[in-house]
């Protein structure tokens, strides 16, 4: 078993329980177990730390404002080959390029408002899980 991290972004969370539920159902039907889940609003400092890898990118300031603009749903997930499987389910960063049936195809609006974030490696998954849920004993 391996682990990964999913974040449902503010524009989806503000749309209410139905899309959150539909996304979590698809994730569970795809073989993931939910280990932990929390809805919270990231402050700017945590958002900057979460996306630190992008700090030199031209979209960084906009990304930090957007991701801290309202509550997000953070999910710690487990299954075999979790990082790769979740990235497959999430689809391409740009919803316009995401394969049919992927979460970004179904729920994404734009390159920035792309519905969900998924960890891009096992190291990122551990880091993101620790940032949001704290270190486990
Ligand atoms: P995510 O997978 O969470 O990782 C970084 C986020 O930055 C990405 O999803 C998008 O929300 C956003 N992003 C990536 N590329 C761009 C871009 N070119 N312009 C604006 N936002 C972007």
PDB file of N, CA and C in Angstrom, residues 79-136:
ATOM      1  N   UNK A  79      -3.760   3.374  -1.505  1.00  0.00           N
ATOM      2  CA  UNK A  79      -4.001   2.198  -2.350  1.00  0.00           C
ATOM      3  C   UNK A  79      -2.635   1.790  -2.919  1.00  0.00           C
ATOM      4  N   UNK A  80      -2.555   0.674  -3.618  1.00  0.00           N
ATOM      5  CA  UNK A  80      -1.290   0.349  -4.271  1.00  0.00           C
ATOM      6  C   UNK A  80      -1.053   1.338  -5.416  1.00  0.00           C
ATOM      7  N   UNK A  81       0.200   1.723  -5.607  1.00  0.00           N
ATOM      8  CA  UNK A  81       0.580   2.634  -6.694  1.00  0.00           C
ATOM      9  C   UNK A  81      -0.240   3.935  -6.651  1.00  0.00           C
ATOM     10  N   UNK A  82      -0.402   4.460  -5.434  1.00  0.00           N
ATOM     11  CA  UNK A  82      -1.390   5.522  -5.198  1.00  0.00           C
ATOM     12  C   UNK A  82      -1.108   6.803  -5.990  1.00  0.00           C
ATOM     13  N   UNK A  83       0.150   7.261  -6.017  1.00  0.00           N
ATOM     14  CA  UNK A  83       0.445   8.538  -6.686  1.00  0.00           C
ATOM     15  C   UNK A  83       0.081   8.450  -8.160  1.00  0.00           C
ATOM     16  N   UNK A  84       0.559   7.398  -8.832  1.00  0.00           N
ATOM     17  CA  UNK A  84       0.323   7.271 -10.280  1.00  0.00           C
ATOM     18  C   UNK A  84      -1.170   7.087 -10.567  1.00  0.00           C
ATOM     19  N   UNK A  85      -1.836   6.247  -9.772  1.00  0.00           N
ATOM     20  CA  UNK A  85      -3.262   5.983 -10.014  1.00  0.00           C
ATOM     21  C   UNK A  85      -4.106   7.228  -9.818  1.00  0.00           C
ATOM     22  N   UNK A  86      -3.765   8.037  -8.804  1.00  0.00           N
ATOM     23  CA  UNK A  86      -4.571   9.245  -8.586  1.00  0.00           C
ATOM     24  C   UNK A  86      -4.328  10.248  -9.714  1.00  0.00           C
ATOM     25  N   UNK A  87      -3.088  10.362 -10.177  1.00  0.00           N
ATOM     26  CA  UNK A  87      -2.818  11.301 -11.273  1.00  0.00           C
ATOM     27  C   UNK A  87      -3.560  10.899 -12.546  1.00  0.00           C
ATOM     28  N   UNK A  88      -3.678   9.602 -12.759  1.00  0.00           N
ATOM     29  CA  UNK A  88      -4.473   9.113 -13.900  1.00  0.00           C
ATOM     30  C   UNK A  88      -5.932   9.538 -13.758  1.00  0.00           C
ATOM     31  N   UNK A  89      -6.482   9.371 -12.559  1.00  0.00           N
ATOM     32  CA  UNK A  89      -7.878   9.710 -12.311  1.00  0.00           C
ATOM     33  C   UNK A  89      -8.113  11.223 -12.411  1.00  0.00           C
ATOM     34  N   UNK A  90      -7.122  12.014 -12.001  1.00  0.00           N
ATOM     35  CA  UNK A  90      -7.258  13.480 -11.990  1.00  0.00           C
ATOM     36  C   UNK A  90      -7.161  14.059 -13.403  1.00  0.00           C
ATOM     37  N   UNK A  91      -6.267  13.560 -14.232  1.00  0.00           N
ATOM     38  CA  UNK A  91      -6.141  14.042 -15.610  1.00  0.00           C
ATOM     39  C   UNK A  91      -5.177  15.211 -15.747  1.00  0.00           C
ATOM     40  N   UNK A  92      -5.033  15.700 -16.984  1.00  0.00           N
ATOM     41  CA  UNK A  92      -4.058  16.753 -17.293  1.00  0.00           C
ATOM     42  C   UNK A  92      -4.356  18.036 -16.526  1.00  0.00           C
ATOM     43  N   UNK A  93      -3.285  18.829 -16.252  1.00  0.00           N
ATOM     44  CA  UNK A  93      -3.426  20.084 -15.486  1.00  0.00           C
ATOM     45  C   UNK A  93      -4.475  21.002 -16.109  1.00  0.00           C
ATOM     46  N   UNK A  94      -4.429  21.135 -17.430  1.00  0.00           N
ATOM     47  CA  UNK A  94      -5.397  21.986 -18.123  1.00  0.00           C
ATOM     48  C   UNK A  94      -6.651  21.161 -18.444  1.00  0.00           C
ATOM     49  N   UNK A  95      -7.787  21.518 -17.854  1.00  0.00           N
ATOM     50  CA  UNK A  95      -9.016  20.732 -18.090  1.00  0.00           C
ATOM     51  C   UNK A  95      -9.344  20.575 -19.580  1.00  0.00           C
ATOM     52  N   UNK A  96      -8.925  21.554 -20.399  1.00  0.00           N
ATOM     53  CA  UNK A  96      -9.197  21.466 -21.842  1.00  0.00           C
ATOM     54  C   UNK A  96      -8.441  20.313 -22.489  1.00  0.00           C
ATOM     55  N   UNK A  97      -7.381  19.851 -21.812  1.00  0.00           N
ATOM     56  CA  UNK A  97      -6.571  18.747 -22.349  1.00  0.00           C
ATOM     57  C   UNK A  97      -6.789  17.445 -21.598  1.00  0.00           C
ATOM     58  N   UNK A  98      -7.652  17.476 -20.575  1.00  0.00           N
ATOM     59  CA  UNK A  98      -7.844  16.287 -19.727  1.00  0.00           C
ATOM     60  C   UNK A  98      -8.709  15.248 -20.448  1.00  0.00           C
ATOM     61  N   UNK A  99      -8.337  13.986 -20.291  1.00  0.00           N
ATOM     62  CA  UNK A  99      -9.076  12.894 -20.939  1.00  0.00           C
ATOM     63  C   UNK A  99     -10.492  12.803 -20.383  1.00  0.00           C
ATOM     64  N   UNK A 100     -11.412  12.369 -21.230  1.00  0.00           N
ATOM     65  CA  UNK A 100     -12.814  12.194 -20.816  1.00  0.00           C
ATOM     66  C   UNK A 100     -12.884  11.292 -19.593  1.00  0.00           C
ATOM     67  N   UNK A 101     -13.746  11.662 -18.648  1.00  0.00           N
ATOM     68  CA  UNK A 101     -13.947  10.843 -17.460  1.00  0.00           C
ATOM     69  C   UNK A 101     -13.030  11.196 -16.308  1.00  0.00           C
ATOM     70  N   UNK A 102     -11.942  11.953 -16.573  1.00  0.00           N
ATOM     71  CA  UNK A 102     -11.063  12.342 -15.466  1.00  0.00           C
ATOM     72  C   UNK A 102     -11.734  13.457 -14.644  1.00  0.00           C
ATOM     73  N   UNK A 103     -11.225  13.640 -13.413  1.00  0.00           N
ATOM     74  CA  UNK A 103     -11.852  14.632 -12.521  1.00  0.00           C
ATOM     75  C   UNK A 103     -11.748  16.033 -13.099  1.00  0.00           C
ATOM     76  N   UNK A 104     -10.610  16.346 -13.729  1.00  0.00           N
ATOM     77  CA  UNK A 104     -10.483  17.706 -14.283  1.00  0.00           C
ATOM     78  C   UNK A 104     -11.335  17.886 -15.535  1.00  0.00           C
ATOM     79  N   UNK A 105     -11.520  16.823 -16.295  1.00  0.00           N
ATOM     80  CA  UNK A 105     -12.448  16.889 -17.437  1.00  0.00           C
ATOM     81  C   UNK A 105     -13.862  17.175 -16.919  1.00  0.00           C
ATOM     82  N   UNK A 106     -14.242  16.488 -15.840  1.00  0.00           N
ATOM     83  CA  UNK A 106     -15.615  16.594 -15.327  1.00  0.00           C
ATOM     84  C   UNK A 106     -15.863  17.895 -14.572  1.00  0.00           C
ATOM     85  N   UNK A 107     -14.866  18.357 -13.790  1.00  0.00           N
ATOM     86  CA  UNK A 107     -15.119  19.450 -12.851  1.00  0.00           C
ATOM     87  C   UNK A 107     -14.246  20.684 -13.056  1.00  0.00           C
ATOM     88  N   UNK A 108     -13.200  20.607 -13.885  1.00  0.00           N
ATOM     89  CA  UNK A 108     -12.301  21.744 -14.064  1.00  0.00           C
ATOM     90  C   UNK A 108     -12.921  22.837 -14.908  1.00  0.00           C
ATOM     91  N   UNK A 109     -12.516  24.079 -14.638  1.00  0.00           N
ATOM     92  CA  UNK A 109     -13.029  25.236 -15.386  1.00  0.00           C
ATOM     93  C   UNK A 109     -11.950  25.887 -16.225  1.00  0.00           C
ATOM     94  N   UNK A 110     -10.717  25.887 -15.733  1.00  0.00           N
ATOM     95  CA  UNK A 110      -9.621  26.602 -16.396  1.00  0.00           C
ATOM     96  C   UNK A 110      -8.303  26.025 -15.886  1.00  0.00           C
ATOM     97  N   UNK A 111      -7.207  26.507 -16.486  1.00  0.00           N
ATOM     98  CA  UNK A 111      -5.879  26.026 -16.079  1.00  0.00           C
ATOM     99  C   UNK A 111      -5.660  26.226 -14.582  1.00  0.00           C
ATOM    100  N   UNK A 112      -6.091  27.364 -14.048  1.00  0.00           N
ATOM    101  CA  UNK A 112      -5.934  27.589 -12.611  1.00  0.00           C
ATOM    102  C   UNK A 112      -7.057  26.900 -11.827  1.00  0.00           C
ATOM    103  N   UNK A 113      -8.286  27.149 -12.207  1.00  0.00           N
ATOM    104  CA  UNK A 113      -9.426  26.547 -11.490  1.00  0.00           C
ATOM    105  C   UNK A 113      -9.670  25.155 -12.074  1.00  0.00           C
ATOM    106  N   UNK A 114      -8.729  24.252 -11.739  1.00  0.00           N
ATOM    107  CA  UNK A 114      -8.768  22.918 -12.343  1.00  0.00           C
ATOM    108  C   UNK A 114      -9.278  21.848 -11.371  1.00  0.00           C
ATOM    109  N   UNK A 115     -10.091  22.280 -10.432  1.00  0.00           N
ATOM    110  CA  UNK A 115     -10.926  21.417  -9.569  1.00  0.00           C
ATOM    111  C   UNK A 115     -10.178  20.698  -8.454  1.00  0.00           C
ATOM    112  N   UNK A 116      -9.058  20.070  -8.769  1.00  0.00           N
ATOM    113  CA  UNK A 116      -8.362  19.259  -7.761  1.00  0.00           C
ATOM    114  C   UNK A 116      -6.853  19.357  -7.942  1.00  0.00           C
ATOM    115  N   UNK A 117      -6.151  19.087  -6.862  1.00  0.00           N
ATOM    116  CA  UNK A 117      -4.695  18.903  -6.885  1.00  0.00           C
ATOM    117  C   UNK A 117      -4.399  17.470  -6.458  1.00  0.00           C
ATOM    118  N   UNK A 118      -3.409  16.851  -7.102  1.00  0.00           N
ATOM    119  CA  UNK A 118      -2.931  15.529  -6.664  1.00  0.00           C
ATOM    120  C   UNK A 118      -1.410  15.577  -6.572  1.00  0.00           C
ATOM    121  N   UNK A 119      -0.845  14.916  -5.569  1.00  0.00           N
ATOM    122  CA  UNK A 119       0.618  14.890  -5.405  1.00  0.00           C
ATOM    123  C   UNK A 119       1.280  14.331  -6.658  1.00  0.00           C
ATOM    124  N   UNK A 120       2.465  14.916  -6.993  1.00  0.00           N
ATOM    125  CA  UNK A 120       3.139  14.479  -8.226  1.00  0.00           C
ATOM    126  C   UNK A 120       4.228  13.440  -7.987  1.00  0.00           C
ATOM    127  N   UNK A 121       4.497  13.093  -6.720  1.00  0.00           N
ATOM    128  CA  UNK A 121       5.512  12.068  -6.416  1.00  0.00           C
ATOM    129  C   UNK A 121       5.255  11.578  -4.989  1.00  0.00           C
ATOM    130  N   UNK A 122       5.941  10.493  -4.619  1.00  0.00           N
ATOM    131  CA  UNK A 122       5.772   9.987  -3.252  1.00  0.00           C
ATOM    132  C   UNK A 122       6.337  10.978  -2.231  1.00  0.00           C
ATOM    133  N   UNK A 123       7.435  11.652  -2.583  1.00  0.00           N
ATOM    134  CA  UNK A 123       7.996  12.661  -1.672  1.00  0.00           C
ATOM    135  C   UNK A 123       7.016  13.820  -1.473  1.00  0.00           C
ATOM    136  N   UNK A 124       6.422  14.290  -2.580  1.00  0.00           N
ATOM    137  CA  UNK A 124       5.431  15.370  -2.464  1.00  0.00           C
ATOM    138  C   UNK A 124       4.243  14.908  -1.627  1.00  0.00           C
ATOM    139  N   UNK A 125       3.814  13.677  -1.815  1.00  0.00           N
ATOM    140  CA  UNK A 125       2.660  13.167  -1.057  1.00  0.00           C
ATOM    141  C   UNK A 125       2.951  13.213   0.440  1.00  0.00           C
ATOM    142  N   UNK A 126       4.132  12.718   0.845  1.00  0.00           N
ATOM    143  CA  UNK A 126       4.482  12.725   2.276  1.00  0.00           C
ATOM    144  C   UNK A 126       4.531  14.158   2.802  1.00  0.00           C
ATOM    145  N   UNK A 127       5.117  15.051   2.014  1.00  0.00           N
ATOM    146  CA  UNK A 127       5.259  16.451   2.426  1.00  0.00           C
ATOM    147  C   UNK A 127       3.884  17.112   2.567  1.00  0.00           C
ATOM    148  N   UNK A 128       3.018  16.901   1.593  1.00  0.00           N
ATOM    149  CA  UNK A 128       1.699  17.543   1.603  1.00  0.00           C
ATOM    150  C   UNK A 128       0.822  16.975   2.720  1.00  0.00           C
ATOM    151  N   UNK A 129       0.884  15.657   2.939  1.00  0.00           N
ATOM    152  CA  UNK A 129       0.117  15.040   4.029  1.00  0.00           C
ATOM    153  C   UNK A 129       0.589  15.613   5.366  1.00  0.00           C
ATOM    154  N   UNK A 130       1.901  15.749   5.540  1.00  0.00           N
ATOM    155  CA  UNK A 130       2.438  16.305   6.790  1.00  0.00           C
ATOM    156  C   UNK A 130       2.017  17.754   6.972  1.00  0.00           C
ATOM    157  N   UNK A 131       2.068  18.542   5.895  1.00  0.00           N
ATOM    158  CA  UNK A 131       1.704  19.962   5.998  1.00  0.00           C
ATOM    159  C   UNK A 131       0.258  20.130   6.450  1.00  0.00           C
ATOM    160  N   UNK A 132      -0.630  19.317   5.928  1.00  0.00           N
ATOM    161  CA  UNK A 132      -2.060  19.498   6.221  1.00  0.00           C
ATOM    162  C   UNK A 132      -2.490  18.746   7.478  1.00  0.00           C
ATOM    163  N   UNK A 133      -2.015  17.528   7.651  1.00  0.00           N
ATOM    164  CA  UNK A 133      -2.513  16.695   8.752  1.00  0.00           C
ATOM    165  C   UNK A 133      -1.539  16.602   9.923  1.00  0.00           C
ATOM    166  N   UNK A 134      -0.323  17.144   9.746  1.00  0.00           N
ATOM    167  CA  UNK A 134       0.681  17.032  10.812  1.00  0.00           C
ATOM    168  C   UNK A 134       1.371  15.681  10.721  1.00  0.00           C
ATOM    169  N   UNK A 135       2.502  15.609  11.342  1.00  0.00           N
ATOM    170  CA  UNK A 135       3.282  14.362  11.297  1.00  0.00           C
ATOM    171  C   UNK A 135       2.624  13.296  12.132  1.00  0.00           C
ATOM    172  N   UNK A 136       2.624  12.096  11.562  1.00  0.00           N
ATOM    173  CA  UNK A 136       2.074  10.967  12.338  1.00  0.00           C
ATOM    174  C   UNK A 136       3.165  10.371  13.206  1.00  0.00           C
TER     175      UNK A 136
END
